[in-house]
Amino acid sequence: MSFGPPLLEDSRKIMLLGSGELGKEMAIEAQRMGVEVIAVDRYDMAPAIHVAHRRYVVNMMDGNAIKALVRRESPDAIIAEIEAINTDALLDLEEEGFRVMPNARAVKVCMNRVELRRLAAEELQLPTARYFFAEDFEDVKKACMDLGFPCLLKPEMSSSGHGHVLISKYEDVERGFKDALTHARGGGRKVVVEEYVRIDRELTVLTYRYPQGNNAVTATIPPIEHQRPEGIYHYVESWHPSTVSNDIIERAREYAIKLVNKLGGLGIYGVEILITRDGRVLFSEASPRPHDTGLVTLVSTDINEFQIHVRSALGLPTPEVKLVTPAAAHVILAETEAWAPRITGLEETLRIPGVQVRLFGKPFAYRHRRMGIVLATGNTVEEAREKARLAVSLIKVR
Ligand SMILES: Nc1ncnc2c1ncn2[C@@H]1O[C@H](COP(=O)(O)OP(=O)(O)OP(=O)(O)O)[C@@H](O)[C@H]1O
Ligand SMILES: [Mg+2]
């Protein structure tokens, strides 16, 4: 007589630390590979929890909690899905022999703007916007004067544009520094003061490493292009492929490969590149995981960014990724704060050929929270973008 569920012959397990929309897609891909999925987040019913075998709700800045969970579950791979994780716990776990994706150091470096900038700009000599590191008001003032106005303050640790402050004149420096620090994560006092560049285009170069014998092969996917409205520091729209020149693509790829090879490990990274109106191609930052703007690969490529990451987590290869159609994605934002928000307009939206909607299933909404995404395909990127924009204008979350 047997008790409990049958075990797969080659049963494997992954643990997601962070269970948002990116985690949800990874969980689905892992499920498709017959892999057991453990989802962890700070709140219950986060998107990936809906599609995981089991879940834990803990504060992910609590290193002891993370270590206890990992030791108890003993997953084959740990996927850090968000930035706000106790990265020292990941370093310890890696030391104990657990596989952290892409590796614990990369997760730690990428969550820290100062460390990442140092590595990319100073060690690897990748071009970036002009910048200074600053720790106190005097440093910030000096940096702003040197860079000129407007300039941008970014806390050492933050994501999704939180705490970015655009300073347009000398009198605003002190307030701006205070504002940036209020939004910083983990109580860090450092900021990066950056030249405010006039952006022409923005790219994400998805770059991944998969195992081959004892080595890793590094490959990229043709860049994704994305855009945000003026004054908002997170993307709303992305499309694939980008329409920039081959020369720019080659440079962006070169920077991405250099950086990712330096960070190492296995799995996918999103390398963010800014193209300025004065023609510079600049490295901006990188995520050691599938990228928000890469959600478009759910329709644009034969193997999407989540599959790639899961395959690498399992030690499996992804030798080639093909673009199958021009496509675009547009985020669906909530209008107001609401529990179990109502979503309307789906019927009209889905009448548009080539349009799909992915709703993340977040149990509560607040103004401008990302609640889902519209995906659209077309004969050209322009057509796909138009469809996505029309589709998203029909959907309301409130
Ligand atoms: N120096 C700059 N000048 C002008 N705009 C910038 C500059 N740096 C960043 N931006 C804009 O702000 C956006 C967010 O910046 P960045 O990626 O550094 O922040 P983030 O908090 O990590 O955001 P996310 O987590 O969404 O990637 C960029 O995509 C770009 O549009
Ligand atoms: Mg970014």
mmCIF file of C-alpha atoms in Angstrom, residues 145-309:
data_model
loop_
_atom_site.group_PDB
_atom_site.id
_atom_site.type_symbol
_atom_site.label_atom_id
_atom_site.label_comp_id
_atom_site.label_asym_id
_atom_site.label_seq_id
_atom_site.Cartn_x
_atom_site.Cartn_y
_atom_site.Cartn_z
ATOM 1 C CA MET A 145 27.432 70.768 -9.046
ATOM 2 C CA ASP A 146 29.868 68.732 -11.061
ATOM 3 C CA LEU A 147 27.211 66.948 -13.131
ATOM 4 C CA GLY A 148 25.002 69.993 -13.566
ATOM 5 C CA PHE A 149 21.202 70.138 -13.398
ATOM 6 C CA PRO A 150 19.024 68.257 -13.817
ATOM 7 C CA CYS A 151 20.633 65.237 -12.220
ATOM 8 C CA LEU A 152 19.229 62.062 -10.760
ATOM 9 C CA LEU A 153 19.619 60.587 -7.270
ATOM 10 C CA LYS A 154 19.207 56.843 -6.892
ATOM 11 C CA PRO A 155 19.457 55.069 -3.528
ATOM 12 C CA GLU A 156 22.036 52.311 -3.313
ATOM 13 C CA MET A 157 19.282 49.758 -2.802
ATOM 14 C CA SER A 158 15.835 50.162 -4.321
ATOM 15 C CA SER A 159 13.908 48.862 -7.301
ATOM 16 C CA SER A 160 11.084 49.786 -9.677
ATOM 17 C CA GLY A 161 12.230 53.393 -9.632
ATOM 18 C CA HIS A 162 11.473 53.842 -5.894
ATOM 19 C CA GLY A 163 13.454 56.676 -4.424
ATOM 20 C CA HIS A 164 14.682 58.088 -7.726
ATOM 21 C CA VAL A 165 14.697 61.831 -7.380
ATOM 22 C CA LEU A 166 15.205 64.231 -10.225
ATOM 23 C CA ILE A 167 16.945 67.372 -8.997
ATOM 24 C CA SER A 168 16.513 70.373 -11.184
ATOM 25 C CA LYS A 169 18.180 73.097 -9.134
ATOM 26 C CA TYR A 170 20.661 73.631 -6.348
ATOM 27 C CA GLU A 171 17.991 74.570 -3.788
ATOM 28 C CA ASP A 172 16.362 71.144 -4.179
ATOM 29 C CA VAL A 173 19.434 69.073 -3.394
ATOM 30 C CA GLU A 174 18.899 68.719 0.359
ATOM 31 C CA ARG A 175 15.224 67.752 0.100
ATOM 32 C CA GLY A 176 16.014 65.400 -2.771
ATOM 33 C CA PHE A 177 18.712 63.591 -0.804
ATOM 34 C CA LYS A 178 16.295 63.119 2.102
ATOM 35 C CA ASP A 179 13.572 61.846 -0.242
ATOM 36 C CA ALA A 180 15.923 59.376 -1.889
ATOM 37 C CA LEU A 181 16.971 57.973 1.486
ATOM 38 C CA THR A 182 13.400 57.626 2.710
ATOM 39 C CA HIS A 183 12.711 55.223 -0.125
ATOM 40 C CA ALA A 184 15.956 53.293 0.153
ATOM 41 C CA ARG A 185 15.747 49.679 1.211
ATOM 42 C CA GLY A 186 17.716 48.307 4.133
ATOM 43 C CA GLY A 187 18.593 51.674 5.644
ATOM 44 C CA GLY A 188 21.543 52.271 3.274
ATOM 45 C CA ARG A 189 22.853 55.853 3.309
ATOM 46 C CA LYS A 190 24.624 55.790 -0.022
ATOM 47 C CA VAL A 191 23.227 57.172 -3.242
ATOM 48 C CA VAL A 192 24.379 57.260 -6.817
ATOM 49 C CA VAL A 193 24.183 60.753 -8.264
ATOM 50 C CA GLU A 194 23.813 60.431 -11.997
ATOM 51 C CA GLU A 195 23.868 62.693 -14.991
ATOM 52 C CA TYR A 196 20.280 62.927 -16.262
ATOM 53 C CA VAL A 197 20.597 61.713 -19.831
ATOM 54 C CA ARG A 198 18.071 62.442 -22.574
ATOM 55 C CA ILE A 199 16.913 58.975 -23.486
ATOM 56 C CA ASP A 200 16.107 58.126 -27.056
ATOM 57 C CA ARG A 201 15.503 54.398 -26.689
ATOM 58 C CA GLU A 202 15.809 51.734 -23.988
ATOM 59 C CA LEU A 203 16.745 48.102 -24.449
ATOM 60 C CA THR A 204 16.813 44.954 -22.364
ATOM 61 C CA VAL A 205 19.319 42.394 -23.543
ATOM 62 C CA LEU A 206 18.255 39.043 -22.109
ATOM 63 C CA THR A 207 21.499 37.162 -21.656
ATOM 64 C CA TYR A 208 21.686 33.642 -20.338
ATOM 65 C CA ARG A 209 24.144 30.971 -19.329
ATOM 66 C CA TYR A 210 23.502 27.263 -19.565
ATOM 67 C CA PRO A 211 25.747 24.348 -18.650
ATOM 68 C CA GLN A 212 27.861 22.435 -21.126
ATOM 69 C CA GLY A 213 30.057 19.851 -19.460
ATOM 70 C CA ASN A 214 31.975 21.700 -16.782
ATOM 71 C CA ASN A 215 31.605 25.039 -18.521
ATOM 72 C CA ALA A 216 28.810 27.463 -19.214
ATOM 73 C CA VAL A 217 27.787 28.790 -22.595
ATOM 74 C CA THR A 218 26.617 32.424 -22.742
ATOM 75 C CA ALA A 219 24.029 33.528 -25.296
ATOM 76 C CA THR A 220 21.744 36.500 -25.867
ATOM 77 C CA ILE A 221 18.290 37.032 -27.268
ATOM 78 C CA PRO A 222 17.795 39.920 -29.741
ATOM 79 C CA PRO A 223 17.118 43.036 -27.629
ATOM 80 C CA ILE A 224 13.673 43.955 -26.374
ATOM 81 C CA GLU A 225 12.819 47.645 -26.584
ATOM 82 C CA HIS A 226 10.748 49.411 -23.958
ATOM 83 C CA GLN A 227 9.383 52.748 -22.964
ATOM 84 C CA ARG A 228 8.025 54.608 -19.996
ATOM 85 C CA PRO A 229 6.149 57.890 -19.806
ATOM 86 C CA GLU A 230 8.197 60.966 -18.887
ATOM 87 C CA GLY A 231 8.767 61.206 -15.139
ATOM 88 C CA ILE A 232 7.885 57.582 -14.382
ATOM 89 C CA TYR A 233 10.783 55.326 -13.554
ATOM 90 C CA HIS A 234 9.373 51.974 -14.555
ATOM 91 C CA TYR A 235 8.475 50.613 -17.940
ATOM 92 C CA VAL A 236 4.895 50.283 -19.179
ATOM 93 C CA GLU A 237 5.343 49.049 -22.702
ATOM 94 C CA SER A 238 7.817 46.691 -24.349
ATOM 95 C CA TRP A 239 8.175 45.240 -27.796
ATOM 96 C CA HIS A 240 10.207 42.624 -29.553
ATOM 97 C CA PRO A 241 12.344 42.790 -31.639
ATOM 98 C CA SER A 242 13.747 46.268 -31.095
ATOM 99 C CA THR A 243 13.986 48.534 -34.105
ATOM 100 C CA VAL A 244 17.416 50.017 -33.361
ATOM 101 C CA SER A 245 20.324 49.708 -35.789
ATOM 102 C CA ASN A 246 22.540 46.625 -35.959
ATOM 103 C CA ASP A 247 25.473 48.656 -34.776
ATOM 104 C CA ILE A 248 23.647 49.544 -31.539
ATOM 105 C CA ILE A 249 22.481 45.953 -31.101
ATOM 106 C CA GLU A 250 26.033 44.701 -31.439
ATOM 107 C CA ARG A 251 27.338 47.137 -28.853
ATOM 108 C CA ALA A 252 24.511 46.378 -26.436
ATOM 109 C CA ARG A 253 25.152 42.643 -26.813
ATOM 110 C CA GLU A 254 28.853 43.074 -26.265
ATOM 111 C CA TYR A 255 28.285 44.967 -22.982
ATOM 112 C CA ALA A 256 25.713 42.434 -21.821
ATOM 113 C CA ILE A 257 27.931 39.437 -22.506
ATOM 114 C CA LYS A 258 30.910 41.040 -20.780
ATOM 115 C CA LEU A 259 28.879 41.793 -17.689
ATOM 116 C CA VAL A 260 27.087 38.465 -17.497
ATOM 117 C CA ASN A 261 30.288 36.497 -17.959
ATOM 118 C CA LYS A 262 31.775 38.456 -15.103
ATOM 119 C CA LEU A 263 28.771 37.784 -12.853
ATOM 120 C CA GLY A 264 28.789 34.116 -13.893
ATOM 121 C CA GLY A 265 26.569 31.292 -12.697
ATOM 122 C CA LEU A 266 23.676 29.805 -14.638
ATOM 123 C CA GLY A 267 20.402 31.288 -15.805
ATOM 124 C CA ILE A 268 19.084 34.458 -17.358
ATOM 125 C CA TYR A 269 19.902 38.107 -16.729
ATOM 126 C CA GLY A 270 18.152 41.231 -18.011
ATOM 127 C CA VAL A 271 20.774 43.780 -18.965
ATOM 128 C CA GLU A 272 19.346 47.298 -19.279
ATOM 129 C CA ILE A 273 20.837 49.610 -21.892
ATOM 130 C CA LEU A 274 20.075 53.295 -22.474
ATOM 131 C CA ILE A 275 20.522 54.903 -25.880
ATOM 132 C CA THR A 276 20.803 58.647 -25.545
ATOM 133 C CA ARG A 277 19.681 61.331 -27.956
ATOM 134 C CA ASP A 278 23.310 62.289 -28.434
ATOM 135 C CA GLY A 279 24.026 58.763 -29.688
ATOM 136 C CA ARG A 280 25.634 57.088 -26.680
ATOM 137 C CA VAL A 281 24.948 53.435 -25.857
ATOM 138 C CA LEU A 282 25.144 53.135 -22.069
ATOM 139 C CA PHE A 283 24.944 50.287 -19.610
ATOM 140 C CA SER A 284 22.360 51.118 -16.920
ATOM 141 C CA GLU A 285 21.772 48.117 -14.658
ATOM 142 C CA ALA A 286 21.059 44.389 -14.665
ATOM 143 C CA SER A 287 18.646 41.947 -13.058
ATOM 144 C CA PRO A 288 19.937 38.460 -12.143
ATOM 145 C CA ARG A 289 16.619 36.894 -13.176
ATOM 146 C CA PRO A 290 13.997 37.090 -15.922
ATOM 147 C CA HIS A 291 13.159 40.728 -16.580
ATOM 148 C CA ASP A 292 9.777 42.494 -16.407
ATOM 149 C CA THR A 293 10.157 43.716 -19.980
ATOM 150 C CA GLY A 294 10.871 40.116 -21.023
ATOM 151 C CA LEU A 295 7.256 39.114 -20.384
ATOM 152 C CA VAL A 296 6.823 39.860 -24.100
ATOM 153 C CA THR A 297 8.793 36.657 -24.819
ATOM 154 C CA LEU A 298 5.704 34.735 -23.703
ATOM 155 C CA VAL A 299 4.570 35.340 -27.288
ATOM 156 C CA SER A 300 7.572 36.635 -29.257
ATOM 157 C CA THR A 301 9.995 33.708 -28.941
ATOM 158 C CA ASP A 302 9.772 29.936 -29.200
ATOM 159 C CA ILE A 303 11.384 29.518 -25.775
ATOM 160 C CA ASN A 304 10.534 32.274 -23.304
ATOM 161 C CA GLU A 305 12.761 33.829 -20.640
ATOM 162 C CA PHE A 306 11.125 31.823 -17.855
ATOM 163 C CA GLN A 307 11.704 28.479 -19.554
ATOM 164 C CA ILE A 308 15.325 29.409 -20.074
ATOM 165 C CA HIS A 309 15.817 30.226 -16.393
#
